[in-house]
Coordinates of C-alpha atoms and ligand atoms in Angstrom, one line a residue:
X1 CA 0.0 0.0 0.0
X2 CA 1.5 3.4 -1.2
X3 CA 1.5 5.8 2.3
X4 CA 0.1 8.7 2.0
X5 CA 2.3 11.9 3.3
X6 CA -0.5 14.9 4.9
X7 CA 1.2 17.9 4.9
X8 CA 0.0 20.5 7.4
X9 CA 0.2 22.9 10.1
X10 CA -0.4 20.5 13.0
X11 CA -0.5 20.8 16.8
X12 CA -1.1 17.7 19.5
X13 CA -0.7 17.3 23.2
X14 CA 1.0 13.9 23.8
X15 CA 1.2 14.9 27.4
X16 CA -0.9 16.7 30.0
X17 CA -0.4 20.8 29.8
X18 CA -1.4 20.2 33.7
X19 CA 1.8 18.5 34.1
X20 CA 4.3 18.7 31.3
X21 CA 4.9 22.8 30.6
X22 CA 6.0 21.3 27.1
X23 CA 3.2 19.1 26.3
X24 CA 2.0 21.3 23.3
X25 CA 4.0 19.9 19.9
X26 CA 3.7 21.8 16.7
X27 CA 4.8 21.7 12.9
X28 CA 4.1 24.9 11.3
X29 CA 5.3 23.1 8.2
X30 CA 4.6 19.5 9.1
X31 CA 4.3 15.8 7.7
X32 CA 2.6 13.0 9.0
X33 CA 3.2 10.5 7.1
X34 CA 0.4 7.7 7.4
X35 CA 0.2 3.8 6.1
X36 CA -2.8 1.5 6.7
X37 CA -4.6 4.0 8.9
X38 CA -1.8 4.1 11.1
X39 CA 0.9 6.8 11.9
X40 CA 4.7 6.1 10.9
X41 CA 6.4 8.7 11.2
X42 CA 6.2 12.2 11.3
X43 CA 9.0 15.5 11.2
X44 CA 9.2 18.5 9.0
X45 CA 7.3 18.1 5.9
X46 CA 10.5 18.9 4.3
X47 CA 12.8 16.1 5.7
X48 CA 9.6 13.9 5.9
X49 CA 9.2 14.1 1.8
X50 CA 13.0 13.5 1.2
X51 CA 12.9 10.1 4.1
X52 CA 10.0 8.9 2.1
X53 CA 10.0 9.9 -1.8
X54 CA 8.0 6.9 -2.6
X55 CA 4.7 8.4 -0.4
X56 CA 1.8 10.1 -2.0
X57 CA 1.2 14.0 -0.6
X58 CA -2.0 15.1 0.5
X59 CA -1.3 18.8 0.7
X60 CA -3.7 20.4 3.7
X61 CA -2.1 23.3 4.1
X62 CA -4.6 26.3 4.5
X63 CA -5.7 25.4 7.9
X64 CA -4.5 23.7 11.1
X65 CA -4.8 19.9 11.5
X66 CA -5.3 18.5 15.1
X67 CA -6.0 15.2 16.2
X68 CA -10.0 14.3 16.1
X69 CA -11.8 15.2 19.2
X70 CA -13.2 12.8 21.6
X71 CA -16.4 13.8 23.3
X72 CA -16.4 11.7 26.6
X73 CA -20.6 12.5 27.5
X74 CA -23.1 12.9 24.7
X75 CA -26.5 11.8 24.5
X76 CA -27.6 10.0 21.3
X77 CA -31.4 10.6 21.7
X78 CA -31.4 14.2 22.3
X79 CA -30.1 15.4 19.4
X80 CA -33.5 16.9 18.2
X81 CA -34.2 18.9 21.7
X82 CA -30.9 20.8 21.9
X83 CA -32.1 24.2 22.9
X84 CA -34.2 23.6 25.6
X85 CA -33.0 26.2 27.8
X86 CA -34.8 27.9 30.9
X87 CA -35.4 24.8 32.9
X88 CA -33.1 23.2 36.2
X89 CA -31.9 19.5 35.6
X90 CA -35.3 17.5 36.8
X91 CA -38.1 19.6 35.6
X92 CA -35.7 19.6 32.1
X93 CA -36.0 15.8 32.5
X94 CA -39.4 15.7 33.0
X95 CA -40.7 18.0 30.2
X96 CA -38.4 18.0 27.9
X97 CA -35.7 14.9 27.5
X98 CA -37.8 12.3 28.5
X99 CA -40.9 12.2 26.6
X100 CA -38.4 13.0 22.9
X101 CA -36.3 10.0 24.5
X102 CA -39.7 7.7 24.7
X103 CA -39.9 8.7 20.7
X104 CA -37.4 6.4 20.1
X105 CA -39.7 2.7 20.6
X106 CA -40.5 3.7 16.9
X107 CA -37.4 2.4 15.4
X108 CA -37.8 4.4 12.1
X109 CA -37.9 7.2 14.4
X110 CA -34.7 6.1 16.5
X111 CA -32.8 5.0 12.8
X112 CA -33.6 9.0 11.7
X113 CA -32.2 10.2 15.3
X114 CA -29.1 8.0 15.0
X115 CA -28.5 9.4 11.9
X116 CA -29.1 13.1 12.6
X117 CA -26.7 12.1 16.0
X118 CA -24.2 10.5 14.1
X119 CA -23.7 13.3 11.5
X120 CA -23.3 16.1 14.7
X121 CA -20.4 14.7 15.6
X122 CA -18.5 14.1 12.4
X123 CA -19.1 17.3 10.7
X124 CA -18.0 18.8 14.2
X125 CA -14.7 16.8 13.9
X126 CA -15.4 14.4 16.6
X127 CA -14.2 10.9 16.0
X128 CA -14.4 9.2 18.9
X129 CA -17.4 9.9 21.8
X130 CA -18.7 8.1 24.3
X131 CA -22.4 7.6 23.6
X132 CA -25.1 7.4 26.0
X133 CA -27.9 5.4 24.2
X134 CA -31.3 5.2 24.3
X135 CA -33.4 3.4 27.2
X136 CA -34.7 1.0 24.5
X137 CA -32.4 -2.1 23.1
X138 CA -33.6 -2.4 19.3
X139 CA -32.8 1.8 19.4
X140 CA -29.6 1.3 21.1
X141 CA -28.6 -1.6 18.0
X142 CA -30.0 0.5 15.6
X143 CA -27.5 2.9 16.6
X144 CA -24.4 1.0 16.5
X145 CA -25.4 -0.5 12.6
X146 CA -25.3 3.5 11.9
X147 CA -22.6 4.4 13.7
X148 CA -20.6 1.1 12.0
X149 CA -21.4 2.8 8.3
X150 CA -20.0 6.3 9.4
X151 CA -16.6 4.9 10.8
X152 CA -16.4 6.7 13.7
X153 CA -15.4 5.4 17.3
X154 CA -18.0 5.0 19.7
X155 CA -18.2 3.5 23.3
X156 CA -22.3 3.5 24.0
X157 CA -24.5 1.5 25.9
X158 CA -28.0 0.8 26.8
X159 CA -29.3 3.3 29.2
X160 CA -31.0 1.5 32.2
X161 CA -33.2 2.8 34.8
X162 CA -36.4 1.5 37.0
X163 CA -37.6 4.3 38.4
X164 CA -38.6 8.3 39.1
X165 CA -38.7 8.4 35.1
X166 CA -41.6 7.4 32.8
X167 CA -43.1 4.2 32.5
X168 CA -41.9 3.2 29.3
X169 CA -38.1 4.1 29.7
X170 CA -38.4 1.5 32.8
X171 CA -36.7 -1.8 32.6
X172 CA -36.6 -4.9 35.7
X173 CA -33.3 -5.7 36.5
X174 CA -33.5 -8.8 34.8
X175 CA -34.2 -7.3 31.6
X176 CA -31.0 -4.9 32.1
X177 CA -29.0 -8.1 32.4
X178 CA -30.7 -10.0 29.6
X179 CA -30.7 -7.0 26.6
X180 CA -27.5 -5.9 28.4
X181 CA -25.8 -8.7 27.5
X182 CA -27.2 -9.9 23.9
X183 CA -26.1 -5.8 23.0
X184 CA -22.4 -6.9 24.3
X185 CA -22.3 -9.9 22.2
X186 CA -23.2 -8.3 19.2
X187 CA -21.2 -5.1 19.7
X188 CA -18.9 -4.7 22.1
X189 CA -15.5 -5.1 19.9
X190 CA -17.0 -5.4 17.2
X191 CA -15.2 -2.7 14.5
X192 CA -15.1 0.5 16.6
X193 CA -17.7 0.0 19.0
X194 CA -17.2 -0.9 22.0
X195 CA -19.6 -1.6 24.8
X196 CA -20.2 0.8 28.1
X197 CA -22.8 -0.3 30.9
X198 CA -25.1 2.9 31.8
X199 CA -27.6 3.2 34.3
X200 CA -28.8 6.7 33.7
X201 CA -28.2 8.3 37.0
X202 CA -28.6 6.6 41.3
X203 CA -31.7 8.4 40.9
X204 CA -33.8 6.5 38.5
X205 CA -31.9 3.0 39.2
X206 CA -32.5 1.0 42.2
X207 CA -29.9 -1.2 43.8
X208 CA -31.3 -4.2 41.9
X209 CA -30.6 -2.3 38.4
X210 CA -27.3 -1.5 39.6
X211 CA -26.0 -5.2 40.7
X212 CA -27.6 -5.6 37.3
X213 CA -25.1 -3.7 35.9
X214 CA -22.4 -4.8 38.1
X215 CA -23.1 -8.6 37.2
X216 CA -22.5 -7.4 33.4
X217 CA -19.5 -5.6 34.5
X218 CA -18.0 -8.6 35.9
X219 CA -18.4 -11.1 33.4
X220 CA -16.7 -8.8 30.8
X221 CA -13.9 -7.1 32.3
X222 CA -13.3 -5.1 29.2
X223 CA -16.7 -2.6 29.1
X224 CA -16.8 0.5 30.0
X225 CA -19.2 1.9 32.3
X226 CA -21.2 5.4 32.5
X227 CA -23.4 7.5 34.2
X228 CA -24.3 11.0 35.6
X229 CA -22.9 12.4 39.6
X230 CA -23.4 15.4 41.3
X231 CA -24.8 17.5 38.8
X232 CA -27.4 19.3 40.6
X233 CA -28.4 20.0 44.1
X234 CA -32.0 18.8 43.7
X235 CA -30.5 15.8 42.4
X236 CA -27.9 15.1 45.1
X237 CA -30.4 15.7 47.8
X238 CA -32.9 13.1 46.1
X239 CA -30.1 10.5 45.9
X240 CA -29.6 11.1 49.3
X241 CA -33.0 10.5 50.6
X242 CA -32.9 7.3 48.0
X243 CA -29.9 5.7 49.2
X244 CA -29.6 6.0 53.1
X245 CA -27.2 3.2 53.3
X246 CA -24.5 5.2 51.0
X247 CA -21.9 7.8 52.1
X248 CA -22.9 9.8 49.4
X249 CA -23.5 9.7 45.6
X250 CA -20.4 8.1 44.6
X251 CA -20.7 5.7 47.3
X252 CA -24.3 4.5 45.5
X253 CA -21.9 3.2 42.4
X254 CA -18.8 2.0 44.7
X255 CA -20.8 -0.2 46.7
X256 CA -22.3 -1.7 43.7
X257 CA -18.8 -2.6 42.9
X258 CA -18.6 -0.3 39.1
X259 CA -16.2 1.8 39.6
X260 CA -12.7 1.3 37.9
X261 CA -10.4 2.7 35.3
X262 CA -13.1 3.0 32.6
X263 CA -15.5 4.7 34.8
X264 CA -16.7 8.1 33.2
X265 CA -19.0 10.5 35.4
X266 CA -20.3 13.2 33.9
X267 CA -21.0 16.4 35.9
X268 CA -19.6 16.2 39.3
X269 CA -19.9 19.7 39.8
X270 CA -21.0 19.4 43.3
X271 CA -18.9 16.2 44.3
X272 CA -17.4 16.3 48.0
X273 CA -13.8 15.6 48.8
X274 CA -14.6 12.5 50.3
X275 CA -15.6 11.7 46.6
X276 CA -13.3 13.0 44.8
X277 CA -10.6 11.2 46.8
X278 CA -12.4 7.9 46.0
X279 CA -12.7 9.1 41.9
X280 CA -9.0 9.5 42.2
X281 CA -8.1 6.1 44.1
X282 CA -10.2 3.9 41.3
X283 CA -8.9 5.9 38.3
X284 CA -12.5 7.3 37.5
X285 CA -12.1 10.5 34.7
X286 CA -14.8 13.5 35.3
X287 CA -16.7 14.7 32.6
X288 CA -17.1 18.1 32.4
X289 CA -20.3 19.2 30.4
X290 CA -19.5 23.0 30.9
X291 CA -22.2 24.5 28.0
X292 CA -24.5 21.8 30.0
X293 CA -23.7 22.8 33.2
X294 CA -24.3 26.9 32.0
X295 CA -27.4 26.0 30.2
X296 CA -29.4 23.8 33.3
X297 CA -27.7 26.4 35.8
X298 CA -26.0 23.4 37.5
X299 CA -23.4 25.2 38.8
X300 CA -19.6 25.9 38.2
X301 CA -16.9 23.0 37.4
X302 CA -14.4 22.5 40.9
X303 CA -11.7 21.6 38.2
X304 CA -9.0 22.9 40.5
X305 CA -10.3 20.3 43.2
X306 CA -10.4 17.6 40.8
X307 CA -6.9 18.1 39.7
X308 CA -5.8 18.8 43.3
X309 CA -7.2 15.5 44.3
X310 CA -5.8 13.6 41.5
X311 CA -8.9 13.1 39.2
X312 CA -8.7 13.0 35.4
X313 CA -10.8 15.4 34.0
X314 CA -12.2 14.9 30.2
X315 CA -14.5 17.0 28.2
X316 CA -18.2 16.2 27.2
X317 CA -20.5 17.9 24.6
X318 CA -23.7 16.3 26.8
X319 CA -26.1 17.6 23.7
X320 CA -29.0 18.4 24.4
X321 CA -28.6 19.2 28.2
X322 CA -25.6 20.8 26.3
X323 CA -25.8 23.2 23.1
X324 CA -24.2 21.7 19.8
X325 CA -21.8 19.5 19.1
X326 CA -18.6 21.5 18.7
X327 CA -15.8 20.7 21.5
X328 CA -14.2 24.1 20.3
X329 CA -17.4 25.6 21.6
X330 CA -16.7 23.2 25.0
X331 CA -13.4 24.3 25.3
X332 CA -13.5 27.4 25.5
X333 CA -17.0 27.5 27.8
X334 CA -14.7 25.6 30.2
X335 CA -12.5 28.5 29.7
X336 CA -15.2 30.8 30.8
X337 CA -16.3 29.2 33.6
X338 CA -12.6 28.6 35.2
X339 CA -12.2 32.7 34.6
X340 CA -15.4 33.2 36.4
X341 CA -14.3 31.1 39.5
X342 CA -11.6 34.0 39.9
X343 CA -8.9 32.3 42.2
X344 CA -11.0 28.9 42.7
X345 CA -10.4 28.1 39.0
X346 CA -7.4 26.9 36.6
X347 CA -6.0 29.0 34.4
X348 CA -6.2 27.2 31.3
X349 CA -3.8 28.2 28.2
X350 CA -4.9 27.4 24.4
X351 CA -3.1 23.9 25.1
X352 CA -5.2 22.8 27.9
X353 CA -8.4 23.6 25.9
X354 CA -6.6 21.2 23.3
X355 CA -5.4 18.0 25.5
X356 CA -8.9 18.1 27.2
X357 CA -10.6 17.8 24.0
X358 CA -8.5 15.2 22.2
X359 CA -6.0 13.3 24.7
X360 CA -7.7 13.3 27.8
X361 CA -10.4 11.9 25.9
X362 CA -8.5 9.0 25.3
X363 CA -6.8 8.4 28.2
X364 CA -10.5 8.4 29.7
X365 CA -11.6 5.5 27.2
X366 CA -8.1 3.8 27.9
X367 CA -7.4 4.0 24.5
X368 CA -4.4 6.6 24.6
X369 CA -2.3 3.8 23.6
X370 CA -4.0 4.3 20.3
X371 CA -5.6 7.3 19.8
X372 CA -5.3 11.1 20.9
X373 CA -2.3 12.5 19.6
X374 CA -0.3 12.3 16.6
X375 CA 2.4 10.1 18.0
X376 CA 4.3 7.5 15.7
X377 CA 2.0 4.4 16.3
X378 CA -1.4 6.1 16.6
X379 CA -4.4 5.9 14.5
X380 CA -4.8 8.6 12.0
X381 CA -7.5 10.2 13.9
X382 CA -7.5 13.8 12.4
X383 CA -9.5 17.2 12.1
X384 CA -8.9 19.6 9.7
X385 CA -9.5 23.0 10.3
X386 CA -9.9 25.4 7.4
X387 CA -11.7 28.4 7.6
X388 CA -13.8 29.6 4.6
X389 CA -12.3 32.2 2.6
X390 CA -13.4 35.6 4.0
X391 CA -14.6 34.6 7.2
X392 CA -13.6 36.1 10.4
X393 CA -11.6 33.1 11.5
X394 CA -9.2 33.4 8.6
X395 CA -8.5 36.8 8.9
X396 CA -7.5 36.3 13.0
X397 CA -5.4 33.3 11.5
X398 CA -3.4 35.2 8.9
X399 CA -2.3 38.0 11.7
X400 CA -2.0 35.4 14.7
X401 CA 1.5 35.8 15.7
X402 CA 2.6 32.1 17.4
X403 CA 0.7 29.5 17.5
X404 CA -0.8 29.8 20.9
X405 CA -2.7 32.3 19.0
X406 CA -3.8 30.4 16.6
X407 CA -5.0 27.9 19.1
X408 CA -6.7 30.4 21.0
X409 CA -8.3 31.9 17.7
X410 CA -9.7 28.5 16.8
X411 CA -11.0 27.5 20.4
X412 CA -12.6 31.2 20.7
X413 CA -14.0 31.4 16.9
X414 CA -14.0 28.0 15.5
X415 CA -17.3 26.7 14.8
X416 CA -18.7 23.7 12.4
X417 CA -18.3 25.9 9.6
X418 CA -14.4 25.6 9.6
X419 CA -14.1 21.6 9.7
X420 CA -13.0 20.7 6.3
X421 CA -12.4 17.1 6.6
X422 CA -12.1 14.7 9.3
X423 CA -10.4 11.0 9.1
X424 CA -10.6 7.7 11.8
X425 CA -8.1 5.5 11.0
X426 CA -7.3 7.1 7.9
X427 CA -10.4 6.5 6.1
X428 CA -11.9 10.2 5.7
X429 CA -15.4 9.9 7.6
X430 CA -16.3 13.6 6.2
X431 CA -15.6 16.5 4.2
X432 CA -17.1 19.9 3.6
X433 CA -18.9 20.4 0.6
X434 CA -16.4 22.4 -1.4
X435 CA -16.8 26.1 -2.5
X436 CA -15.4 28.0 0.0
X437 CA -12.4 26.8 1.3
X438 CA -8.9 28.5 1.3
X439 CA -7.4 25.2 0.2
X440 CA -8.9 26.4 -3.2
X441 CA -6.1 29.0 -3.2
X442 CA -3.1 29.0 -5.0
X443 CA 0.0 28.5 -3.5
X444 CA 1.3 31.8 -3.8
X445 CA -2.1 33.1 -2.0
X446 CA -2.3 31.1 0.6
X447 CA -1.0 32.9 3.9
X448 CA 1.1 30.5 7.1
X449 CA -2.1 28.9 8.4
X450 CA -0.3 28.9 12.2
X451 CA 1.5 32.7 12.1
X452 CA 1.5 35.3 9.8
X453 CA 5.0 35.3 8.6
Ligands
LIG501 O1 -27.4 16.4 31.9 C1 -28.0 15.4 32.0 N1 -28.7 14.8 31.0 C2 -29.5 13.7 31.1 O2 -30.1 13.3 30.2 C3 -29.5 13.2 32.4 N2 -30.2 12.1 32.9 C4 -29.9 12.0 34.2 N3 -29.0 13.0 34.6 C5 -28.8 13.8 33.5 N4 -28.1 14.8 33.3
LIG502 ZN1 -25.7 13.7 30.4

């Protein structure tokens, strides 16, 4: 097979900015030269062409390439109620989420959803997310057969729950088990799919739906697991009242015994240090939903207590409690929130905004061995960001002076309309109809997509 040599302005974080001052790697002028999906090797698109004569250049430069993002908390069957704004977490629940989530028993309506879902997070230049699924299981394998055309990596699950909800998203505990399980044989490793077990939150699952889960859990050691913590204080207080026996909300998933290193809990805006102390001792990653958590009024991320305590913190899009797809738009709403906190929150630089929404993605979903950066060895996961000729974006990009900058600029102006094209793997899994993209430029126009020279 002939590699195929992308040459681009490219930036990755094969490290954590929280620990590693260095951790943001650039080629203003790069090459990443890729064969069977795979990355071989990589350098100056100069020495990189003379190395490898024999490889086929794909010429992406015009724009900034970064490794795809990975949404850690996204919600399949609310794609069609982002928006909903004005309402706290459970009356948001109640008249808004669950009665479009109950839409999907009608599997031509759940096929269409999936779809619509599907295509969010591709032309937003995610390639790997980690799906909460639908409470029903023929809408939950409906959307794995569409997520299996599109190419792109997805961890999703069932979503179980027997209580406090509506009728029809209730399951028995038995049932979790049984369409549980049947949905891991069928899926889980299958192509990119992988399985994770999801009871929706302590507060609609009883302690028989959570052994349920735990059963699952530990008779294949490889899933995943998800759910919601700590994202509301109506919430917290009704898990409380639910669960007397438990320290606290963590404690309702600990003592069910499904908590480990590919645990992801989204929210935990209002988790205690007791928790967070337990998050950090079984390897459990955060989610932090921060256009969520501004929309429903939940409250304001502790990230500097999470790091402090030695929790990995990932980012999640949570459409539709959240507002659209793009983690630019995430990234820099986390920004925003950790500026608001004053001297509670974390500083976080143009590389932060970066790692959280590509590497510590991976490292949530334990796949950082293989995705996440742009290290020799990884899969050519990639989005390419090319801003339309005349648009706002371009012009901040032609006069950004080092690539911080140009990081910042995308973060703080980057939207759907600048993803051009987007691989997994290497296969390309989308790209922007045509018409308007700097890449149509001649050489001689185009300016140094990462400084103005
Ligand atoms: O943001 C959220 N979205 C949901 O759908 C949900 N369900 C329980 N808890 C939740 N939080
Ligand atoms: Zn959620």
């Amino acid at each position: 097979m002939t590699p195929t040599l992308y040459r681009a302005a490219f930036m990755h974080t094969p490290s954590s900015p929280f620990t590693d001052a260095d951790a943001l790697h650039i080629q203003q002028d790069g090459g990443l030269l890729v064969n069977g999906g795979v990355i071989v090797d990589t350098g100056d698109f100069a020495s990189m062409k003379t190395a490898h004569p024999e490889a086929q250049v794909s010429d992406l430069k015009g724009g900034v390439l970064l490794p795809g993002f990975i949404d850690t908390h996204v919600h399949y069957p609310q794609v069609r109620m982002i928006g909903g704004l004005g309402r706290p977490l459970l009356e948001w629940l109640e008249h808004v989420t669950l009665p479009e989530e109950a839409r999907l028993q009608d599997h031509t309506y759940a096929r269409a959803v999936a779809k619509d879902f599907l295509h969010g997070l591709r032309c937003n230049g995610t390639t790997t997310a980690l799906v909460f699924g639908s409470h029903f299981k023929e809408a939950v394998d409906i959307f794995f057969e569409e997520a299996a055309g599109t190419g792109l990596r997805t961890v999703a699950g069932q979503v179980v729950s027997d209580r406090m909800l509506r009728p029809e998203l209730h399951t028995t505990p038995e049932l979790a088990y049984s369409e549980g399980k049947a949905l891991i044989e069928k899926w889980n490793g299958k192509g990119r799919a992988r399985y994770a077990v999801t009871p929706r939150f302590s507060l609609s699952a009883s302690e028989g739906i959570l052994d349920a889960c735990a059963a699952l859990m530990n008779e294949y050691p490889d899933l995943h697991f998800t759910s919601h913590i700590n994202e509301n204080v109506r919430e917290v207080q009704t898990v409380r009242e639910l669960f007397p026996g438990s320290l606290d909300y963590l404690d309702t998933y600990d003592r069910a015994g499904l908590l480990g290193r590919r645990s992801v809990l989204a929210h935990s805006v209002h988790t205690s240090g007791r928790e967070l102390g337990q998050m950090a001792a079984h390897s459990c990653t955060a989610a932090h939903c921060p256009c969520s958590n501004s929309a429903l009024g939940s409250g304001l991320f502790p990230l500097k207590k999470h790091l402090n305590a030695g929790v990995h913190v990932a980012l999640g899009t949570d459409v539709g409690g959240g507002t659209g797809f793009s983690m630019l738009k995430e990234g820099l709403q986390a920004y925003f929130m950790q500026q608001l906190l004053g001297d509670d929150g974390v500083s976080l630089t143009p590389a932060h905004l970066l790692y959280l929404s590509t590497r510590a993605g991976a490292e949530a979903l334990d796949m950082h061995d293989h995705i996440g950066d742009f290290s020799v060895g990884k899969a050519f996961d990639a989005v390419w960001l090319n801003p339309p000729e005349g648009s706002t974006l371009q012009a901040i990009l032609g006069h950004a002076e080092s690539p911080s900058e140009t990081l910042a600029a995308l973060y703080a102006n980057g939207t759907q309309a600048d993803v051009a094209q987007v691989w997994v793997g290497g296969d390309e899994v989308y790209a922007r109809a045509e018409g308007a993209s700097s890449s149509q430029l001649t050489p001689a126009q185009r300016q140094s997509p990462v400084m103005a020279s």
